[in-house]
Amino acid sequence: MTISTTIIKNSASGNGSATAFTYSFKIAAETEIQVIVKTNATGAESVRSIGTGSTNYSVSGVGSSSGGTVTFVTAPTAAETVVLRRSTTQTQGMDLIDNDPMAADTIETAHDKSIAITQELQEQIDRSFKISRANTISSAEFTDDATTRASKTLGFDSSGDLTVVADFLPAGG
């Protein structure tokens, strides 16, 4: 089965009564979906687990190219957003044996996994700060340790490279 969409994440608002939330991407195992419940007021995120406890969920539609459903034991509230994202295990499980006939499905499954991982990495890149293709920066690395960076903000030095700058002022200060 092929991966025919670039969608790897769906989100929906909770309402306190709905427990079933659909996802529209292929997963190969129920462990290859990450379920996050975000508290809207604070932005706090809670990664949930498969199971039967009050904060757990179950998964259906594994292997379907059109997706499936995550069903919570307890419905997310109206103050929460549910985020369902594919999270493929980054391993290679295909073992090729010399002179052994191989089913096309074996190759397709391996390619599907590579595409899934590539799509997930691209989604992370899309959420990252980037420098335009026509711009240059000689170093985007931090060399200051955590203690030196604490309570500081990011900026650019006289060469246009990323650096740690001014201290944050306390609220009201």
Short mmCIF file of C-alpha atoms in Angstrom, two decimals:
data_model
loop_
_atom_site.label_atom_id
_atom_site.label_comp_id
_atom_site.label_asym_id
_atom_site.label_seq_id
_atom_site.Cartn_x
_atom_site.Cartn_y
_atom_site.Cartn_z
CA MET A 1 0.00 0.00 0.00
CA THR A 2 1.37 3.42 -0.88
CA ILE A 3 1.53 6.66 1.07
CA SER A 4 -0.57 8.98 -1.07
CA THR A 5 -0.70 12.06 1.18
CA THR A 6 1.78 14.38 2.85
CA ILE A 7 -0.49 14.86 5.87
CA ILE A 8 1.13 13.54 9.03
CA LYS A 9 -0.81 15.49 11.68
CA ASN A 10 -4.44 16.21 12.52
CA SER A 11 -5.85 18.31 15.33
CA ALA A 12 -9.31 18.84 16.75
CA SER A 13 -10.92 20.62 19.67
CA GLY A 14 -12.22 18.64 22.60
CA ASN A 15 -15.77 19.22 23.82
CA GLY A 16 -16.03 17.12 26.97
CA SER A 17 -18.16 14.41 25.36
CA ALA A 18 -16.46 13.22 22.14
CA THR A 19 -13.94 10.45 22.73
CA ALA A 20 -13.21 9.48 19.09
CA PHE A 21 -10.87 11.58 16.94
CA THR A 22 -9.91 10.66 13.38
CA TYR A 23 -6.51 10.79 11.75
CA SER A 24 -6.06 10.87 7.96
CA PHE A 25 -2.62 9.35 7.48
CA LYS A 26 -1.24 5.82 7.31
CA ILE A 27 0.42 4.22 10.32
CA ALA A 28 2.00 0.76 10.27
CA ALA A 29 1.55 0.05 14.00
CA GLU A 30 -0.59 1.52 16.78
CA THR A 31 2.63 2.70 18.43
CA GLU A 32 3.42 4.89 15.40
CA ILE A 33 0.97 7.61 16.35
CA GLN A 34 1.74 10.25 18.96
CA VAL A 35 -1.29 11.55 20.85
CA ILE A 36 -0.90 14.96 22.46
CA VAL A 37 -3.52 16.81 24.48
CA LYS A 38 -2.81 20.54 24.74
CA THR A 39 -4.36 22.77 27.40
CA ASN A 40 -5.42 25.80 25.39
CA ALA A 41 -5.08 28.41 28.17
CA THR A 42 -1.49 27.55 29.10
CA GLY A 43 -0.16 25.74 26.04
CA ALA A 44 0.91 22.82 28.26
CA GLU A 45 1.14 19.57 26.31
CA SER A 46 0.55 16.07 27.63
CA VAL A 47 1.68 13.08 25.55
CA ARG A 48 -0.80 10.28 26.18
CA SER A 49 -0.30 6.51 26.10
CA ILE A 50 -2.17 3.51 24.74
CA GLY A 51 -4.08 1.73 27.49
CA THR A 52 -7.21 1.64 29.62
CA GLY A 53 -6.47 4.29 32.26
CA SER A 54 -8.46 7.54 32.35
CA THR A 55 -5.83 9.46 30.36
CA ASN A 56 -5.21 6.65 27.84
CA TYR A 57 -6.57 5.77 24.40
CA SER A 58 -6.91 3.00 21.79
CA VAL A 59 -6.14 3.11 18.05
CA SER A 60 -7.98 1.67 15.03
CA GLY A 61 -7.17 1.84 11.32
CA VAL A 62 -3.59 0.57 11.54
CA GLY A 63 -2.31 -0.09 8.00
CA SER A 64 -5.09 1.82 6.26
CA SER A 65 -3.87 4.48 3.83
CA SER A 66 -6.92 6.61 4.70
CA GLY A 67 -6.20 6.67 8.45
CA GLY A 68 -8.31 5.65 11.40
CA THR A 69 -9.50 6.67 14.84
CA VAL A 70 -7.99 7.36 18.24
CA THR A 71 -10.55 6.73 20.97
CA PHE A 72 -9.91 8.20 24.41
CA VAL A 73 -11.04 6.50 27.60
CA THR A 74 -12.08 9.94 28.93
CA ALA A 75 -13.19 12.71 26.57
CA PRO A 76 -10.86 15.72 26.25
CA THR A 77 -12.50 18.88 27.59
CA ALA A 78 -13.56 21.98 25.66
CA ALA A 79 -10.44 23.66 27.07
CA GLU A 80 -8.18 21.14 25.29
CA THR A 81 -6.96 20.47 21.75
CA VAL A 82 -6.13 16.96 20.56
CA VAL A 83 -3.13 16.62 18.21
CA LEU A 84 -2.58 13.29 16.44
CA ARG A 85 0.74 12.97 14.61
CA ARG A 86 2.50 10.10 12.93
CA SER A 87 5.71 9.12 14.72
CA THR A 88 7.43 6.32 12.82
CA THR A 89 10.12 4.28 14.53
CA GLN A 90 13.40 5.16 12.84
CA THR A 91 14.64 1.65 12.19
CA GLN A 92 15.16 -0.46 9.08
CA GLY A 93 13.50 -3.86 9.39
CA MET A 94 13.84 -5.26 5.87
CA ASP A 95 16.41 -8.07 5.68
CA LEU A 96 17.47 -8.96 2.15
CA ILE A 97 18.79 -12.45 1.47
CA ASP A 98 20.97 -13.22 -1.58
CA ASN A 99 19.15 -15.08 -4.38
CA ASP A 100 15.90 -15.16 -2.41
CA PRO A 101 12.69 -14.23 -4.25
CA MET A 102 11.23 -11.11 -2.69
CA ALA A 103 7.63 -9.96 -2.73
CA ALA A 104 6.93 -6.47 -4.05
CA ASP A 105 5.09 -5.79 -0.78
CA THR A 106 8.37 -6.17 1.13
CA ILE A 107 10.02 -3.44 -0.93
CA GLU A 108 6.95 -1.21 -0.87
CA THR A 109 6.69 -1.45 2.93
CA ALA A 110 10.33 -0.43 3.29
CA HIS A 111 9.87 2.51 0.92
CA ASP A 112 6.69 3.57 2.72
CA LYS A 113 8.60 3.67 5.99
CA SER A 114 11.36 5.80 4.45
CA ILE A 115 8.79 8.23 3.04
CA ALA A 116 6.96 8.38 6.40
CA ILE A 117 10.18 9.25 8.24
CA THR A 118 11.10 11.84 5.58
CA GLN A 119 7.67 13.48 5.89
CA GLU A 120 7.96 13.61 9.69
CA LEU A 121 11.41 15.22 9.48
CA GLN A 122 10.11 17.75 6.94
CA GLU A 123 7.24 18.65 9.29
CA GLN A 124 9.81 19.34 12.04
CA ILE A 125 11.88 21.46 9.65
CA ASP A 126 8.75 23.37 8.63
CA ARG A 127 8.24 24.33 12.30
CA SER A 128 11.85 25.53 12.67
CA PHE A 129 13.41 28.96 12.28
CA LYS A 130 15.26 29.10 8.99
CA ILE A 131 17.45 31.42 7.01
CA SER A 132 16.25 32.13 3.47
CA ARG A 133 17.90 30.28 0.60
CA ALA A 134 19.44 33.54 -0.66
CA ASN A 135 20.88 34.48 2.74
CA THR A 136 24.02 33.26 4.49
CA ILE A 137 25.02 32.82 8.07
CA SER A 138 28.41 31.44 8.99
CA SER A 139 27.31 29.81 12.24
CA ALA A 140 23.96 28.98 13.75
CA GLU A 141 25.58 27.13 16.67
CA PHE A 142 25.58 28.29 20.27
CA THR A 143 28.92 28.05 21.98
CA ASP A 144 27.73 29.56 25.28
CA ASP A 145 26.80 27.05 27.96
CA ALA A 146 23.34 26.92 29.56
CA THR A 147 24.38 29.05 32.55
CA THR A 148 25.65 31.83 30.26
CA ARG A 149 22.48 31.65 28.10
CA ALA A 150 20.09 31.68 31.09
CA SER A 151 17.66 34.63 31.11
CA LYS A 152 19.08 35.97 27.83
CA THR A 153 17.54 36.54 24.44
CA LEU A 154 18.80 35.63 20.98
CA GLY A 155 20.20 38.19 18.59
CA PHE A 156 22.81 38.74 15.92
CA ASP A 157 26.38 39.96 16.32
CA SER A 158 28.19 42.52 14.13
CA SER A 159 28.83 39.77 11.53
CA GLY A 160 25.16 38.83 11.38
CA ASP A 161 25.72 35.53 13.17
CA LEU A 162 23.48 34.19 15.92
CA THR A 163 24.50 35.15 19.45
CA VAL A 164 23.16 35.48 22.99
CA VAL A 165 22.40 39.08 23.91
CA ALA A 166 20.67 41.21 26.55
CA ASP A 167 19.35 40.00 29.87
CA PHE A 168 15.60 39.78 30.29
CA LEU A 169 14.29 42.41 32.65
CA PRO A 170 12.02 41.15 35.43
CA ALA A 171 8.33 41.89 34.98
CA GLY A 172 7.64 45.51 35.93
CA GLY A 173 11.40 46.24 35.94
#
